[in-house]
Short mmCIF file of C-alpha atoms in Angstrom, two decimals:
data_model
loop_
_atom_site.label_atom_id
_atom_site.label_comp_id
_atom_site.label_asym_id
_atom_site.label_seq_id
_atom_site.Cartn_x
_atom_site.Cartn_y
_atom_site.Cartn_z
CA MET B 214 48.41 -23.12 -39.64
CA GLU B 215 47.87 -24.41 -43.19
CA LYS B 216 51.51 -23.64 -44.01
CA GLN B 217 52.63 -25.59 -40.95
CA ILE B 218 50.58 -28.58 -42.00
CA ASN B 219 52.00 -28.47 -45.53
CA SER B 220 55.48 -28.14 -44.11
CA SER B 221 55.04 -31.13 -41.84
CA ARG B 222 53.81 -33.18 -44.77
CA SER B 223 56.86 -32.29 -46.81
CA ASP B 224 59.05 -33.63 -44.00
CA VAL B 225 57.76 -37.16 -44.40
CA SER B 226 60.77 -39.46 -44.67
CA ASP B 227 61.56 -41.52 -47.73
CA SER B 228 61.14 -44.69 -45.73
CA GLU B 229 57.60 -43.72 -44.74
CA GLN B 230 56.76 -42.92 -48.35
CA ASN B 231 58.24 -46.26 -49.47
CA GLU B 232 56.01 -47.99 -46.96
CA SER B 233 53.06 -46.21 -48.54
CA ASP B 234 54.19 -47.31 -51.99
CA PHE B 235 54.57 -50.86 -50.79
CA GLY B 236 51.19 -51.01 -49.12
CA THR B 237 49.31 -49.78 -52.18
CA ALA B 238 51.38 -51.33 -54.98
CA VAL B 239 50.82 -54.89 -53.87
CA MET B 240 47.22 -54.55 -52.71
CA ASP B 241 45.34 -57.74 -53.42
CA LYS B 242 43.32 -57.54 -56.61
CA GLU B 243 40.06 -58.48 -54.93
CA ALA B 244 40.59 -55.96 -52.13
CA GLN B 245 41.27 -53.23 -54.72
CA THR B 246 38.04 -53.79 -56.62
CA THR B 247 35.80 -54.03 -53.55
CA ALA B 248 34.19 -50.96 -52.06
CA VAL B 249 31.16 -52.50 -50.33
CA PRO B 250 31.05 -51.35 -46.68
CA GLY B 251 31.40 -54.01 -44.00
CA PRO B 252 33.89 -55.70 -41.66
CA LEU B 253 36.71 -55.93 -44.20
CA THR B 254 36.56 -52.33 -45.31
CA ALA B 255 35.82 -51.11 -41.80
CA ALA B 256 38.89 -52.92 -40.54
CA ALA B 257 41.02 -51.29 -43.19
CA ALA B 258 39.64 -47.89 -42.25
CA GLU B 259 41.04 -48.20 -38.74
CA LEU B 260 44.60 -48.04 -40.10
CA PRO B 261 46.33 -44.71 -40.74
CA GLN B 262 45.38 -43.55 -44.22
CA LEU B 263 48.20 -43.85 -46.74
CA GLU B 264 48.86 -41.25 -49.41
CA PRO B 265 48.68 -42.39 -53.04
CA PRO B 266 51.98 -43.84 -54.26
CA ARG B 267 54.26 -41.82 -56.43
CA SER B 268 55.05 -44.97 -58.42
CA ALA B 269 53.68 -48.49 -58.32
CA GLU B 270 55.88 -51.34 -59.52
CA PRO B 271 53.53 -54.06 -60.80
CA ILE B 272 53.66 -57.60 -59.47
CA PRO B 273 55.60 -59.59 -62.12
CA ASP B 274 53.21 -62.59 -62.11
CA GLY B 275 55.94 -64.70 -63.71
CA GLY B 276 59.49 -64.52 -64.99
CA LEU B 277 62.68 -66.36 -64.01
CA GLN B 278 63.05 -64.88 -60.52
CA ALA B 279 59.40 -65.48 -59.68
CA TRP B 280 59.59 -69.15 -60.66
CA LEU B 281 62.86 -69.57 -58.77
CA ILE B 282 60.95 -68.35 -55.71
CA VAL B 283 58.37 -71.07 -56.39
CA LEU B 284 61.18 -73.63 -56.70
CA GLY B 285 62.64 -72.52 -53.37
CA ALA B 286 59.22 -72.66 -51.72
CA THR B 287 58.76 -76.17 -53.11
CA ILE B 288 61.93 -77.28 -51.32
CA VAL B 289 60.73 -75.66 -48.10
CA LEU B 290 57.51 -77.69 -48.42
CA VAL B 291 59.65 -80.83 -48.79
CA ASP B 292 61.42 -79.90 -45.55
CA THR B 293 58.19 -79.14 -43.67
CA TRP B 294 54.89 -80.73 -44.69
CA GLY B 295 56.85 -83.40 -46.58
CA LEU B 296 58.27 -84.70 -43.31
CA ILE B 297 54.87 -84.49 -41.63
CA ASN B 298 53.32 -86.50 -44.46
CA THR B 299 56.01 -89.12 -43.87
CA PHE B 300 55.39 -89.49 -40.15
CA GLY B 301 52.98 -92.40 -40.64
CA VAL B 302 55.99 -94.59 -41.45
CA PHE B 303 57.78 -93.45 -38.27
CA GLN B 304 54.57 -93.98 -36.27
CA ALA B 305 54.34 -97.63 -37.38
CA TYR B 306 58.08 -98.27 -36.87
CA TYR B 307 58.10 -96.77 -33.38
CA GLU B 308 55.06 -98.83 -32.36
CA GLU B 309 56.56 -102.07 -33.68
CA THR B 310 60.24 -101.63 -32.78
CA LEU B 311 61.78 -98.68 -30.94
CA LEU B 312 58.96 -97.57 -28.62
CA LYS B 313 56.97 -100.74 -27.98
CA THR B 314 56.14 -99.68 -24.43
CA SER B 315 54.55 -96.42 -25.60
CA SER B 316 50.91 -96.22 -26.72
CA ALA B 317 49.80 -95.13 -30.19
CA SER B 318 48.53 -91.88 -28.69
CA ASP B 319 51.86 -91.20 -26.96
CA ILE B 320 53.82 -91.80 -30.16
CA SER B 321 51.51 -89.63 -32.24
CA TRP B 322 52.35 -86.70 -29.94
CA ILE B 323 55.79 -86.63 -31.59
CA GLY B 324 54.30 -85.97 -35.01
CA SER B 325 51.52 -83.73 -33.72
CA ILE B 326 53.98 -81.51 -31.81
CA GLN B 327 56.00 -81.22 -35.02
CA ALA B 328 52.94 -80.26 -37.07
CA ALA B 329 51.57 -77.95 -34.38
CA LEU B 330 54.81 -75.98 -34.08
CA LEU B 331 54.86 -75.58 -37.86
CA CYS B 332 51.66 -73.56 -37.47
CA LEU B 333 52.09 -72.04 -34.00
CA VAL B 334 55.50 -70.50 -34.70
CA GLY B 335 53.85 -68.77 -37.66
CA LEU B 336 52.47 -66.30 -35.12
CA VAL B 337 56.06 -65.04 -34.83
CA SER B 338 57.50 -65.80 -38.27
CA GLY B 339 54.61 -64.01 -40.03
CA PRO B 340 55.27 -60.58 -38.47
CA LEU B 341 59.03 -61.15 -38.83
CA PHE B 342 58.45 -61.69 -42.55
CA ASP B 343 56.43 -58.46 -42.76
CA ALA B 344 59.30 -56.65 -41.00
CA GLY B 345 61.93 -57.87 -43.49
CA TYR B 346 63.54 -60.77 -41.62
CA PHE B 347 62.75 -63.41 -44.24
CA ARG B 348 66.36 -64.49 -44.75
CA HIS B 349 66.99 -64.76 -41.02
CA THR B 350 63.99 -67.01 -40.40
CA LEU B 351 64.82 -69.11 -43.47
CA ILE B 352 68.41 -69.80 -42.43
CA VAL B 353 67.63 -70.54 -38.78
CA GLY B 354 64.60 -72.64 -39.67
CA LEU B 355 66.37 -74.86 -42.21
CA PHE B 356 69.24 -75.40 -39.78
CA LEU B 357 66.86 -76.53 -37.01
CA ILE B 358 65.05 -78.96 -39.34
CA ILE B 359 68.25 -80.62 -40.53
CA PHE B 360 69.88 -80.61 -37.09
CA GLY B 361 66.74 -82.11 -35.56
CA MET B 362 66.66 -84.93 -38.09
CA PHE B 363 70.31 -85.79 -37.43
CA MET B 364 69.58 -85.83 -33.70
CA THR B 365 66.54 -88.05 -34.29
CA SER B 366 68.83 -90.65 -35.85
CA LEU B 367 70.62 -90.90 -32.47
CA CYS B 368 67.50 -91.18 -30.30
CA THR B 369 66.64 -94.32 -28.36
CA VAL B 370 64.00 -93.30 -25.78
CA TYR B 371 60.67 -91.50 -26.03
CA TRP B 372 61.59 -88.09 -24.56
CA GLN B 373 64.56 -87.81 -26.93
CA PHE B 374 62.27 -88.26 -29.95
CA VAL B 375 59.94 -85.59 -28.56
CA LEU B 376 62.81 -83.10 -28.22
CA ALA B 377 64.55 -83.84 -31.54
CA GLN B 378 61.85 -84.87 -34.01
CA GLY B 379 58.97 -83.09 -32.34
CA ILE B 380 60.26 -79.80 -30.93
CA CYS B 381 63.51 -79.06 -32.79
CA VAL B 382 62.26 -80.03 -36.25
CA GLY B 383 58.87 -78.44 -35.53
CA LEU B 384 60.42 -75.09 -34.58
CA GLY B 385 62.41 -75.07 -37.80
CA MET B 386 59.28 -75.83 -39.81
CA GLY B 387 57.42 -72.97 -38.15
CA LEU B 388 60.15 -70.47 -39.00
CA THR B 389 60.27 -71.43 -42.69
CA PHE B 390 56.82 -72.51 -43.86
CA LEU B 391 54.69 -69.36 -43.48
CA PRO B 392 57.30 -66.96 -44.92
CA SER B 393 57.82 -69.28 -47.91
CA ALA B 394 54.08 -69.09 -48.64
CA ALA B 395 53.79 -65.35 -47.99
CA ILE B 396 56.70 -64.42 -50.29
CA ILE B 397 54.88 -65.87 -53.29
CA SER B 398 52.24 -63.13 -52.95
CA GLN B 399 55.01 -60.62 -53.76
CA TYR B 400 55.66 -62.25 -57.13
CA PHE B 401 52.22 -63.51 -58.24
CA SER B 402 48.74 -61.97 -58.37
CA ARG B 403 46.52 -63.47 -61.10
CA HIS B 404 48.25 -66.87 -60.86
CA ARG B 405 48.88 -66.79 -57.11
CA ALA B 406 46.82 -69.88 -56.24
CA LEU B 407 48.50 -71.89 -59.00
CA ALA B 408 51.98 -70.81 -57.84
CA LEU B 409 51.12 -71.77 -54.26
CA GLY B 410 49.77 -75.09 -55.49
CA ILE B 411 52.91 -75.88 -57.47
CA SER B 412 55.11 -75.04 -54.50
CA SER B 413 52.97 -77.13 -52.15
CA ALA B 414 53.48 -80.15 -54.42
CA GLY B 415 56.87 -80.52 -52.75
CA SER B 416 55.07 -81.89 -49.72
CA PRO B 417 53.45 -84.97 -51.31
CA VAL B 418 56.50 -85.62 -53.50
CA ALA B 419 58.54 -85.93 -50.31
CA GLY B 420 55.75 -88.03 -48.84
CA ILE B 421 56.10 -90.39 -51.79
CA VAL B 422 59.87 -90.66 -51.80
CA PHE B 423 60.81 -90.53 -48.11
CA PRO B 424 58.71 -93.52 -46.93
CA ILE B 425 60.18 -95.67 -49.71
CA ILE B 426 63.72 -94.60 -48.84
CA PHE B 427 63.19 -95.24 -45.14
CA SER B 428 61.42 -98.60 -45.53
CA ARG B 429 64.07 -99.85 -47.97
CA LEU B 430 67.10 -98.65 -46.04
CA GLU B 431 66.05 -99.42 -42.46
CA PRO B 432 66.27 -103.24 -42.74
CA VAL B 433 69.70 -102.91 -44.38
CA VAL B 434 71.47 -100.11 -42.50
CA GLY B 435 69.27 -99.66 -39.43
CA PHE B 436 67.08 -96.82 -38.16
CA GLY B 437 69.97 -94.43 -37.47
CA TRP B 438 71.47 -94.38 -40.93
CA ALA B 439 68.10 -94.53 -42.70
CA THR B 440 67.12 -91.34 -40.85
CA ARG B 441 70.51 -89.73 -41.51
CA VAL B 442 70.10 -90.37 -45.25
CA LEU B 443 66.87 -88.38 -45.13
CA ALA B 444 68.69 -85.61 -43.25
CA PHE B 445 71.47 -85.49 -45.86
CA ILE B 446 68.87 -85.23 -48.64
CA LEU B 447 67.25 -82.30 -46.85
CA LEU B 448 70.66 -80.67 -46.39
CA ALA B 449 71.43 -80.87 -50.11
CA LEU B 450 68.01 -79.63 -51.20
CA SER B 451 68.05 -76.69 -48.77
CA VAL B 452 70.83 -75.03 -50.75
CA ILE B 453 68.24 -74.05 -53.38
CA PRO B 454 66.02 -71.79 -51.23
CA LEU B 455 69.09 -70.32 -49.51
CA VAL B 456 70.53 -69.26 -52.86
CA PHE B 457 67.45 -68.10 -54.75
CA MET B 458 64.80 -66.87 -52.31
CA ARG B 459 64.78 -63.08 -51.82
CA THR B 460 61.97 -60.67 -50.99
CA ARG B 461 60.96 -58.27 -53.78
CA ILE B 462 59.21 -55.54 -51.79
CA PRO B 463 60.92 -53.35 -49.16
CA PRO B 464 59.80 -54.25 -45.62
CA VAL B 465 57.74 -51.97 -43.44
CA GLY B 466 60.90 -51.30 -41.41
CA LYS B 467 59.59 -52.48 -38.06
CA THR B 468 58.05 -55.58 -36.57
CA ARG B 469 54.28 -55.35 -36.80
CA ALA B 470 52.01 -56.53 -34.01
CA LEU B 471 51.67 -60.27 -33.55
CA PHE B 472 47.91 -59.86 -33.42
CA ASP B 473 45.55 -57.92 -35.70
CA LYS B 474 42.53 -57.01 -33.54
CA THR B 475 40.55 -55.90 -36.59
CA ALA B 476 40.42 -59.57 -37.66
CA LEU B 477 38.10 -60.33 -34.73
CA THR B 478 35.30 -58.35 -36.38
CA ASP B 479 36.05 -59.68 -39.87
CA TRP B 480 33.37 -62.41 -39.81
CA PRO B 481 34.30 -64.16 -43.08
CA TYR B 482 37.86 -64.49 -41.78
CA VAL B 483 36.75 -65.61 -38.29
CA THR B 484 34.44 -68.27 -39.74
CA PHE B 485 37.11 -69.46 -42.16
CA VAL B 486 39.69 -69.78 -39.37
CA THR B 487 37.20 -71.74 -37.24
CA ALA B 488 36.61 -74.08 -40.17
CA GLY B 489 40.38 -74.48 -40.44
CA PHE B 490 40.55 -75.59 -36.80
CA PHE B 491 38.18 -78.50 -37.37
CA SER B 492 39.73 -79.47 -40.69
CA PHE B 493 43.27 -79.69 -39.29
CA LEU B 494 41.97 -81.40 -36.15
CA THR B 495 41.24 -84.53 -38.17
CA LEU B 496 42.81 -84.10 -41.61
CA TYR B 497 46.02 -85.99 -40.80
CA VAL B 498 44.46 -88.95 -38.98
CA PRO B 499 44.68 -91.19 -42.09
CA PHE B 500 48.27 -90.09 -42.74
CA PHE B 501 49.28 -91.14 -39.23
CA TYR B 502 47.22 -94.34 -38.92
CA ILE B 503 46.69 -95.85 -42.39
CA THR B 504 49.81 -98.01 -42.07
CA VAL B 505 48.82 -99.28 -38.62
CA PHE B 506 45.24 -99.83 -39.84
CA ALA B 507 46.33 -101.94 -42.80
CA THR B 508 48.61 -104.08 -40.65
CA ALA B 509 46.11 -104.52 -37.80
CA HIS B 510 43.35 -105.59 -40.20
CA LYS B 511 45.73 -107.86 -42.16
CA ILE B 512 44.81 -106.04 -45.35
CA THR B 513 48.43 -106.24 -46.45
CA THR B 514 51.82 -107.34 -45.18
CA PRO B 515 53.89 -105.13 -42.86
CA ASP B 516 56.41 -104.71 -45.70
CA PHE B 517 53.83 -103.22 -48.08
CA ALA B 518 51.81 -101.21 -45.53
CA PRO B 519 54.13 -98.15 -45.62
CA TYR B 520 53.37 -97.80 -49.32
CA LEU B 521 49.83 -96.74 -48.42
CA VAL B 522 51.36 -93.52 -47.08
CA THR B 523 53.03 -93.23 -50.48
CA MET B 524 49.63 -93.68 -52.15
CA LEU B 525 48.18 -90.89 -50.01
CA ASN B 526 50.93 -88.60 -51.22
CA VAL B 527 50.62 -89.68 -54.86
CA GLY B 528 47.02 -88.52 -54.74
CA SER B 529 48.07 -85.37 -52.93
CA VAL B 530 50.32 -84.31 -55.83
CA PHE B 531 47.23 -83.92 -58.01
CA GLY B 532 45.40 -82.34 -55.08
CA ARG B 533 48.02 -79.60 -54.87
CA LEU B 534 47.98 -78.77 -58.58
CA VAL B 535 44.47 -79.22 -60.01
CA PRO B 536 42.43 -77.44 -57.29
CA ASN B 537 44.86 -74.50 -57.21
CA ALA B 538 44.72 -74.14 -60.98
CA LEU B 539 40.92 -74.06 -60.74
CA ALA B 540 41.06 -71.63 -57.81
CA ASP B 541 42.59 -68.86 -59.93
CA ARG B 542 39.49 -69.02 -62.13
CA TYR B 543 36.68 -69.99 -59.78
CA GLY B 544 37.92 -68.66 -56.43
CA SER B 545 40.00 -70.30 -53.71
CA LEU B 546 37.22 -70.36 -51.11
CA ASN B 547 34.81 -72.04 -53.54
CA VAL B 548 37.26 -74.78 -54.49
CA LEU B 549 38.27 -75.29 -50.85
CA SER B 550 34.64 -75.97 -49.92
CA ILE B 551 34.44 -78.67 -52.59
CA CYS B 552 37.69 -80.27 -51.37
CA LEU B 553 36.44 -80.32 -47.76
CA ILE B 554 33.11 -81.90 -48.72
CA GLY B 555 34.92 -84.52 -50.81
CA SER B 556 37.44 -85.26 -48.03
CA ALA B 557 34.61 -85.81 -45.54
CA ALA B 558 32.79 -88.14 -47.93
CA ILE B 559 35.92 -90.21 -48.60
CA GLY B 560 36.65 -90.19 -44.85
CA TYR B 561 33.33 -91.90 -44.18
CA GLY B 562 34.21 -94.32 -46.96
CA TRP B 563 37.15 -95.47 -44.80
CA LEU B 564 34.58 -97.28 -42.64
CA GLY B 565 33.89 -99.74 -45.44
CA ILE B 566 37.44 -100.74 -46.41
CA GLN B 567 37.98 -104.49 -46.19
CA ASN B 568 40.75 -105.28 -48.69
CA LEU B 569 43.92 -103.89 -50.23
CA ALA B 570 42.20 -102.58 -53.37
CA GLY B 571 39.81 -100.52 -51.24
CA ALA B 572 42.68 -99.18 -49.14
CA ILE B 573 44.58 -98.07 -52.26
CA VAL B 574 41.54 -96.33 -53.76
CA PHE B 575 40.86 -94.61 -50.44
CA ALA B 576 44.48 -93.46 -50.14
CA LEU B 577 44.57 -92.01 -53.65
CA LEU B 578 41.23 -90.19 -53.41
CA TYR B 579 41.71 -88.93 -49.87
CA GLY B 580 45.24 -87.79 -50.70
CA ALA B 581 43.96 -85.79 -53.68
CA LEU B 582 41.14 -84.03 -51.84
CA SER B 583 43.03 -83.42 -48.59
CA GLY B 584 45.95 -82.06 -50.60
CA GLY B 585 43.64 -79.39 -51.99
CA VAL B 586 42.56 -78.47 -48.46
CA VAL B 587 46.13 -77.84 -47.29
CA SER B 588 47.36 -76.05 -50.38
CA LEU B 589 44.42 -73.65 -50.77
CA VAL B 590 44.51 -72.19 -47.25
CA PRO B 591 47.28 -69.58 -47.85
CA SER B 592 45.63 -68.21 -51.01
CA VAL B 593 42.27 -67.91 -49.19
CA ILE B 594 43.92 -65.94 -46.37
CA VAL B 595 45.52 -63.60 -48.92
CA SER B 596 42.18 -63.05 -50.67
CA LEU B 597 40.41 -62.32 -47.37
CA ALA B 598 43.05 -59.89 -46.05
CA PRO B 599 42.09 -56.17 -46.29
CA ASP B 600 45.56 -55.41 -47.69
CA ILE B 601 48.80 -57.25 -48.35
CA ARG B 602 50.59 -55.59 -45.42
CA ARG B 603 48.66 -57.79 -43.01
CA VAL B 604 48.98 -61.11 -44.84
CA GLY B 605 51.83 -62.28 -42.60
CA VAL B 606 50.14 -61.48 -39.30
CA ARG B 607 46.78 -62.89 -40.44
CA MET B 608 48.42 -66.08 -41.64
CA GLY B 609 50.11 -66.32 -38.26
CA MET B 610 46.80 -65.89 -36.43
CA SER B 611 45.14 -68.50 -38.61
CA PHE B 612 48.00 -70.95 -38.18
CA LEU B 613 47.89 -70.44 -34.40
CA LEU B 614 44.47 -72.04 -34.21
CA SER B 615 45.36 -74.66 -36.82
CA GLY B 616 48.48 -75.49 -34.81
CA VAL B 617 46.42 -76.18 -31.70
CA ALA B 618 44.21 -78.47 -33.78
CA LEU B 619 47.20 -80.33 -35.20
CA LEU B 620 48.66 -80.68 -31.70
CA ILE B 621 45.65 -82.44 -30.22
CA GLY B 622 43.97 -83.97 -33.27
CA THR B 623 45.98 -87.14 -33.90
CA PRO B 624 46.59 -87.91 -30.20
CA ILE B 625 42.79 -87.81 -29.75
CA ALA B 626 42.56 -90.31 -32.60
CA GLY B 627 45.20 -92.45 -30.87
CA ALA B 628 43.20 -92.39 -27.65
CA ILE B 629 40.04 -93.41 -29.50
CA VAL B 630 41.70 -96.29 -31.35
CA GLY B 631 42.99 -97.57 -28.01
CA GLY B 632 43.40 -101.35 -28.17
CA TYR B 633 42.66 -101.60 -31.91
CA SER B 634 39.28 -103.30 -31.59
CA ASP B 635 36.88 -103.05 -34.52
CA ALA B 636 34.59 -100.66 -32.64
CA GLU B 637 37.55 -98.43 -31.68
CA TRP B 638 38.76 -98.28 -35.28
CA LYS B 639 35.27 -97.30 -36.48
CA GLY B 640 35.16 -94.58 -33.83
CA THR B 641 38.50 -93.22 -35.05
CA MET B 642 37.31 -93.17 -38.67
CA ALA B 643 34.04 -91.47 -37.76
CA TYR B 644 35.95 -88.88 -35.71
CA ALA B 645 38.21 -88.09 -38.68
CA ALA B 646 35.36 -87.76 -41.19
CA SER B 647 33.04 -85.80 -38.89
CA GLY B 648 35.67 -83.14 -38.19
CA LEU B 649 36.05 -82.57 -41.92
CA LEU B 650 32.28 -82.43 -42.41
CA LEU B 651 31.95 -79.73 -39.75
CA ALA B 652 34.81 -77.82 -41.39
CA ALA B 653 33.04 -78.04 -44.76
CA ILE B 654 29.83 -76.59 -43.27
CA LEU B 655 31.67 -73.68 -41.62
CA ASN B 656 33.68 -72.99 -44.78
CA THR B 657 30.45 -72.79 -46.76
CA VAL B 658 29.11 -70.29 -44.20
CA ALA B 659 32.28 -68.21 -44.68
CA ARG B 660 31.64 -68.28 -48.43
CA PHE B 661 28.10 -66.98 -47.86
CA LEU B 662 29.41 -64.15 -45.67
CA VAL B 663 31.89 -63.13 -48.37
CA TYR B 664 29.04 -63.09 -50.89
CA LYS B 665 27.00 -60.79 -48.62
CA LYS B 666 29.95 -58.44 -48.31
CA ARG B 667 31.36 -58.34 -51.82
CA GLY B 668 28.74 -59.82 -54.07
CA GLY B 669 29.67 -62.04 -56.98
CA TRP B 670 30.18 -65.79 -57.04
CA ARG B 671 33.99 -65.83 -57.21
CA ALA B 672 35.75 -65.92 -53.82
#
C-alpha cells in the first residue's frame, strides 16, 4: 500500500506542481508570518494541502516591468474611476440641457449603474483573472468603455444614456478594474499599498482633466464632439496597458469558484466588507452633486461650478498617494480607518458651507480623504486573504456588495434632495456623512478583530 501511495504521488503532473509553487511563492507576507488559530487559518485549512514548492521565485517588488504594470494600471484607473469621478459634470449638464424632464435621481442612475457594474462584474472578472484570462478581460473591457463613450456622444434620450454610458461603459469598467488591481500583487509585496496608490492616482488626474476638457469644448463644439474627444483620449491611452500589462505568475489552469464560502466565517473580512457597503453607499454623493449644489445655492456661476469637481479630484491625487505610502508602514486597515473618520467629519462640514471659499476647502479636503478610502480597499483585501490564490475571488465578493451600494447610493441622495429646498439639501448632506461615519465604526471593529486574531498593531 505504501508503495502505491508513493507511486501515485510521483504521478502528480507538472501543472499541479506549478500550481503548488504559485500558491506558496506569492503568499502574502502577513499570512506567512501568522500562525494564530482562528477564522483565517481555519479557512485556509479547508483547502487541499499543498506540498512545499521545489523553487520559489521571489516577488520582484520593483524593476522596469513592475513599474510598467503600475503605469498600465494607472491608465485603467483613468478609464474606469476617472470617468466616474467626472460624472458630476455630466449630471449637471443633463439636468440643465439634455434631460430637463428627468429628475436628479433619475439622471444619477446613469452614473450609479456605471459605478455599480464596475464593482459587480468583478464577481466574474476576479475568478477569470485567477484562471489566467487577464488579457481577454482587459481587451474586451477597454473596447466596451471606448465604444460606450462614442455611443454616448450620439445619445439624445434618457434610455439611450442608460444603455451606452451606464451599462456598456460600466461593463467594460467591471472587466478591467479588478484585474488591474489584482495583478499588482504579483509584482509588489513590501511596497504593494504604495504601488496601488500610485496606480489609483490615474482616477483623480482624469477627474481633474476631463471636466475641464468637457466644460471648455461643449459650448464650442457641442455635447457630441466634446464627449467624442474624451473617447479619443481614452482610445489613445489604452494602448499602454494593452502593450505592457502581462501576468507574471502561471494561472491555476481552471476557473475558480465565483464564491469563497470560507469567507463567510472570516469575521474580520465580513466586517470589513460590510463597512465597505456603507462607505460606497454615500462616498460619491459629493462627486455627483457638488456642481448642482454650488449652482442652486448661487455660491458660484454655472461656468465655474464644474471646477469644484476638479477640486475634489485635485485633493484626491494626494489622497491616493500619501495614505498608501503610510499604509506600507502602518498598515492599510489602520490608515483606512483614519481616512473614513476624516471623510465623515468633512462630510458633516458640508452642512456649513455658505460661500465659494468654503466649497473649495471642502472639495480639496473631502477629495483627499475619500481618495484614500477608495485606493486602500484592494490592499486591505489582499492583506486579509488567507493566501494569494483567493485574492481575485475575494475582491469580487467584496466588490459585489460595494457595487450594490454604488447602484443605490446616489439615487437615494437624488430622491432626498428632491426639489432642492434647504431642508432637502441638509438631509442629503447628513445622509452622505452618516453613511461614512457608520463605515468608520465598522472598519474600526474589523481592525479590532484582526488584532484579536493576529496580535500586533499593524494591519
